[in-house]
Amino acid sequence: MSTQYILTGLAKSFGCDFYFHKINDLNRRGKVLTNYKVVGQASKVETITYMYQFLLSEIDRLAIVAFSDVVGESARSWKNAFRLGASTTIYKRLMAQRKTVHQEAKDAGLGNALAVVRSAEKDVMRFMQNLRGMSTSSRGTCSSAGGFSAGRSAGGNVNLGGGGSALGRGSLRLTK
């Protein structure tokens, strides 16, 4: 579920959205895969895809490093809780970054740029309203308070890059 916090934060911070559906992995009996689809301007979708992969890799790397000092807990439970904690912190940071960027643009008199962003966001919302049978959220749980706390702390130090690109323009590419 930590992946959904990251994807939600990235999608919202770039004025996009996503949906997912579960499919059976035909190569591995009983295994269910989750297929995510980001909806928005092509350039933003590409940026989200790159950042999503980077953030998941970075969180996994940090979880491995942090767990090396932990004694007496299940590695799987602790690392999953760490991932969830880091993801929730990163989500909050992305939302704060978006708010700051939009306020700075407004203060700088970039109302036209914000109007373009809002128009693209409305297109994404209309597309998402027309989807049927696709899920857009799920809840995560954790079984290690220590792992969650360590993840929250680590999530505050992950590099998110600059926020100014959130106002980037591009052609709208909605996907099905």
mmCIF file of C-alpha atoms in Angstrom:
data_model
loop_
_atom_site.group_PDB
_atom_site.id
_atom_site.type_symbol
_atom_site.label_atom_id
_atom_site.label_comp_id
_atom_site.label_asym_id
_atom_site.label_seq_id
_atom_site.Cartn_x
_atom_site.Cartn_y
_atom_site.Cartn_z
ATOM 1 C CA MET A 1 0.000 0.000 0.000
ATOM 2 C CA SER A 2 2.969 2.302 0.435
ATOM 3 C CA THR A 3 3.250 2.427 -3.349
ATOM 4 C CA GLN A 4 -0.178 4.052 -3.534
ATOM 5 C CA TYR A 5 0.826 6.849 -1.155
ATOM 6 C CA ILE A 6 3.812 7.610 -3.364
ATOM 7 C CA LEU A 7 1.771 7.440 -6.557
ATOM 8 C CA THR A 8 -1.066 9.503 -5.090
ATOM 9 C CA GLY A 9 1.358 12.174 -3.900
ATOM 10 C CA LEU A 10 3.163 12.338 -7.224
ATOM 11 C CA ALA A 11 -0.026 12.350 -9.286
ATOM 12 C CA LYS A 12 -1.659 15.078 -7.188
ATOM 13 C CA SER A 13 1.498 17.175 -7.068
ATOM 14 C CA PHE A 14 1.627 17.224 -10.866
ATOM 15 C CA GLY A 15 -2.119 17.743 -11.377
ATOM 16 C CA CYS A 16 -2.676 14.183 -12.575
ATOM 17 C CA ASP A 17 -4.498 11.163 -11.204
ATOM 18 C CA PHE A 18 -4.262 7.390 -11.462
ATOM 19 C CA TYR A 19 -6.315 4.260 -11.284
ATOM 20 C CA PHE A 20 -5.482 0.621 -10.865
ATOM 21 C CA HIS A 21 -6.904 -2.778 -11.439
ATOM 22 C CA LYS A 22 -5.820 -6.206 -10.314
ATOM 23 C CA ILE A 23 -5.039 -8.980 -12.749
ATOM 24 C CA ASN A 24 -4.059 -12.600 -12.285
ATOM 25 C CA ASP A 25 -0.442 -13.367 -13.153
ATOM 26 C CA LEU A 26 -0.755 -16.278 -15.572
ATOM 27 C CA ASN A 27 2.900 -17.198 -15.073
ATOM 28 C CA ARG A 28 2.540 -17.586 -11.287
ATOM 29 C CA ARG A 29 -0.584 -19.372 -10.102
ATOM 30 C CA GLY A 30 -2.494 -17.537 -7.412
ATOM 31 C CA LYS A 31 -0.413 -14.371 -7.731
ATOM 32 C CA VAL A 32 -2.354 -11.157 -8.317
ATOM 33 C CA LEU A 33 -0.651 -8.164 -9.925
ATOM 34 C CA THR A 34 -1.728 -4.559 -9.544
ATOM 35 C CA ASN A 35 -1.631 -2.526 -12.748
ATOM 36 C CA TYR A 36 -1.409 1.273 -12.242
ATOM 37 C CA LYS A 37 -2.278 3.779 -14.952
ATOM 38 C CA VAL A 38 -1.423 7.477 -14.583
ATOM 39 C CA VAL A 39 -3.731 9.952 -16.314
ATOM 40 C CA GLY A 40 -2.509 13.407 -17.358
ATOM 41 C CA GLN A 41 -0.266 15.379 -19.682
ATOM 42 C CA ALA A 42 2.342 13.172 -21.352
ATOM 43 C CA SER A 43 5.340 15.062 -19.975
ATOM 44 C CA LYS A 44 3.937 14.897 -16.452
ATOM 45 C CA VAL A 45 3.131 11.186 -16.755
ATOM 46 C CA GLU A 46 6.746 10.537 -17.784
ATOM 47 C CA THR A 47 8.072 12.566 -14.858
ATOM 48 C CA ILE A 48 5.757 10.791 -12.418
ATOM 49 C CA THR A 49 6.844 7.402 -13.764
ATOM 50 C CA TYR A 50 10.518 8.259 -13.319
ATOM 51 C CA MET A 51 10.061 9.748 -9.842
ATOM 52 C CA TYR A 52 7.868 6.832 -8.745
ATOM 53 C CA GLN A 53 10.547 4.305 -9.684
ATOM 54 C CA PHE A 54 13.260 6.413 -8.046
ATOM 55 C CA LEU A 55 11.318 6.898 -4.806
ATOM 56 C CA LEU A 56 10.406 3.214 -4.457
ATOM 57 C CA SER A 57 14.034 2.215 -5.024
ATOM 58 C CA GLU A 58 15.269 4.826 -2.545
ATOM 59 C CA ILE A 59 12.771 3.752 0.119
ATOM 60 C CA ASP A 60 13.740 0.091 -0.346
ATOM 61 C CA ARG A 61 17.430 1.000 -0.078
ATOM 62 C CA LEU A 62 16.820 2.999 3.092
ATOM 63 C CA ALA A 63 14.716 0.180 4.590
ATOM 64 C CA ILE A 64 17.546 -2.316 4.097
ATOM 65 C CA VAL A 65 20.089 0.036 5.668
ATOM 66 C CA ALA A 66 17.841 0.939 8.611
ATOM 67 C CA PHE A 67 16.850 -2.675 9.324
ATOM 68 C CA SER A 68 20.485 -3.714 9.755
ATOM 69 C CA ASP A 69 20.365 -2.135 13.248
ATOM 70 C CA VAL A 70 17.046 -3.755 14.277
ATOM 71 C CA VAL A 71 16.976 -6.771 16.582
ATOM 72 C CA GLY A 72 14.069 -9.063 17.376
ATOM 73 C CA GLU A 73 11.574 -8.102 14.676
ATOM 74 C CA SER A 74 10.439 -9.791 11.484
ATOM 75 C CA ALA A 75 12.329 -8.261 8.549
ATOM 76 C CA ARG A 76 9.287 -8.379 6.295
ATOM 77 C CA SER A 77 6.904 -6.700 8.752
ATOM 78 C CA TRP A 78 9.439 -4.078 9.815
ATOM 79 C CA LYS A 79 10.442 -3.161 6.255
ATOM 80 C CA ASN A 80 6.809 -2.977 5.107
ATOM 81 C CA ALA A 81 6.016 -0.664 8.030
ATOM 82 C CA PHE A 82 9.122 1.398 7.190
ATOM 83 C CA ARG A 83 7.948 1.723 3.575
ATOM 84 C CA LEU A 84 4.502 2.835 4.722
ATOM 85 C CA GLY A 85 5.954 5.397 7.131
ATOM 86 C CA ALA A 86 8.343 6.810 4.523
ATOM 87 C CA SER A 87 5.577 6.935 1.926
ATOM 88 C CA THR A 88 3.179 8.849 4.164
ATOM 89 C CA THR A 89 5.865 11.437 4.941
ATOM 90 C CA ILE A 90 6.790 11.786 1.274
ATOM 91 C CA TYR A 91 3.106 12.178 0.386
ATOM 92 C CA LYS A 92 2.757 15.036 2.896
ATOM 93 C CA ARG A 93 5.932 16.685 1.602
ATOM 94 C CA LEU A 94 4.714 16.489 -1.999
ATOM 95 C CA MET A 95 1.390 18.083 -1.051
ATOM 96 C CA ALA A 96 3.169 20.878 0.831
ATOM 97 C CA GLN A 97 5.523 21.400 -2.116
ATOM 98 C CA ARG A 98 2.583 21.685 -4.521
ATOM 99 C CA LYS A 99 0.855 24.213 -2.292
ATOM 100 C CA THR A 100 4.040 26.293 -2.039
ATOM 101 C CA VAL A 101 4.669 26.246 -5.797
ATOM 102 C CA HIS A 102 1.106 27.329 -6.568
ATOM 103 C CA GLN A 103 1.198 30.077 -3.959
ATOM 104 C CA GLU A 104 4.545 31.353 -5.297
ATOM 105 C CA ALA A 105 3.141 31.346 -8.847
ATOM 106 C CA LYS A 106 0.063 33.233 -7.682
ATOM 107 C CA ASP A 107 2.192 35.751 -5.768
ATOM 108 C CA ALA A 108 4.426 36.237 -8.824
ATOM 109 C CA GLY A 109 1.440 37.110 -10.993
ATOM 110 C CA LEU A 110 1.493 33.880 -12.990
ATOM 111 C CA GLY A 111 -2.284 33.559 -13.055
ATOM 112 C CA ASN A 112 -2.282 32.518 -16.727
ATOM 113 C CA ALA A 113 0.050 29.607 -15.992
ATOM 114 C CA LEU A 114 -2.156 28.510 -13.115
ATOM 115 C CA ALA A 115 -5.225 28.747 -15.382
ATOM 116 C CA VAL A 116 -3.545 26.366 -17.851
ATOM 117 C CA VAL A 117 -2.720 23.987 -15.005
ATOM 118 C CA ARG A 118 -6.291 24.095 -13.676
ATOM 119 C CA SER A 119 -7.704 23.465 -17.150
ATOM 120 C CA ALA A 120 -5.525 20.366 -17.552
ATOM 121 C CA GLU A 121 -6.521 19.194 -14.075
ATOM 122 C CA LYS A 122 -10.211 19.550 -14.976
ATOM 123 C CA ASP A 123 -9.632 17.393 -18.067
ATOM 124 C CA VAL A 124 -8.064 14.734 -15.853
ATOM 125 C CA MET A 125 -11.002 14.922 -13.412
ATOM 126 C CA ARG A 126 -13.528 14.513 -16.232
ATOM 127 C CA PHE A 127 -11.637 11.490 -17.543
ATOM 128 C CA MET A 128 -11.491 9.905 -14.091
ATOM 129 C CA GLN A 129 -15.234 10.459 -13.544
ATOM 130 C CA ASN A 130 -15.922 8.427 -16.689
ATOM 131 C CA LEU A 131 -13.983 5.385 -15.486
ATOM 132 C CA ARG A 132 -16.017 2.469 -14.293
ATOM 133 C CA GLY A 133 -14.783 -0.577 -12.417
ATOM 134 C CA MET A 134 -11.355 0.839 -11.642
ATOM 135 C CA SER A 135 -10.087 1.479 -8.133
ATOM 136 C CA THR A 136 -8.386 4.670 -7.104
ATOM 137 C CA SER A 137 -7.502 4.057 -3.459
ATOM 138 C CA SER A 138 -6.771 1.464 -0.859
ATOM 139 C CA ARG A 139 -5.645 1.532 2.762
ATOM 140 C CA GLY A 140 -2.372 0.290 4.122
ATOM 141 C CA THR A 141 -1.700 -1.199 7.531
ATOM 142 C CA CYS A 142 1.478 -1.923 9.409
ATOM 143 C CA SER A 143 2.467 -4.253 12.218
ATOM 144 C CA SER A 144 5.668 -2.567 13.376
ATOM 145 C CA ALA A 145 5.468 0.792 15.110
ATOM 146 C CA GLY A 146 9.267 0.994 15.141
ATOM 147 C CA GLY A 147 9.499 0.393 11.414
ATOM 148 C CA PHE A 148 6.764 2.937 10.695
ATOM 149 C CA SER A 149 8.443 5.571 12.869
ATOM 150 C CA ALA A 150 11.851 4.966 11.283
ATOM 151 C CA GLY A 151 10.261 5.200 7.834
ATOM 152 C CA ARG A 152 8.525 8.485 8.655
ATOM 153 C CA SER A 153 11.822 9.923 9.772
ATOM 154 C CA ALA A 154 13.670 8.675 6.675
ATOM 155 C CA GLY A 155 10.908 9.975 4.378
ATOM 156 C CA GLY A 156 11.684 13.490 5.536
ATOM 157 C CA ASN A 157 15.204 13.229 4.127
ATOM 158 C CA VAL A 158 14.480 11.760 0.688
ATOM 159 C CA ASN A 159 15.341 14.169 -2.128
ATOM 160 C CA LEU A 160 12.181 15.176 -4.013
ATOM 161 C CA GLY A 161 13.845 17.585 -6.421
ATOM 162 C CA GLY A 162 12.536 21.053 -7.210
ATOM 163 C CA GLY A 163 8.832 21.769 -7.226
ATOM 164 C CA GLY A 164 8.773 24.336 -10.037
ATOM 165 C CA SER A 165 8.265 21.702 -12.713
ATOM 166 C CA ALA A 166 4.761 21.072 -11.380
ATOM 167 C CA LEU A 167 3.575 23.999 -13.485
ATOM 168 C CA GLY A 168 5.069 22.531 -16.656
ATOM 169 C CA ARG A 169 3.025 22.562 -19.839
ATOM 170 C CA GLY A 170 2.508 19.747 -22.289
ATOM 171 C CA SER A 171 -0.041 18.210 -24.552
ATOM 172 C CA LEU A 172 -2.808 16.362 -22.747
ATOM 173 C CA ARG A 173 -2.642 12.620 -23.202
ATOM 174 C CA LEU A 174 -5.400 10.765 -21.464
ATOM 175 C CA THR A 175 -5.044 7.024 -21.320
ATOM 176 C CA LYS A 176 -7.513 4.185 -20.981
#
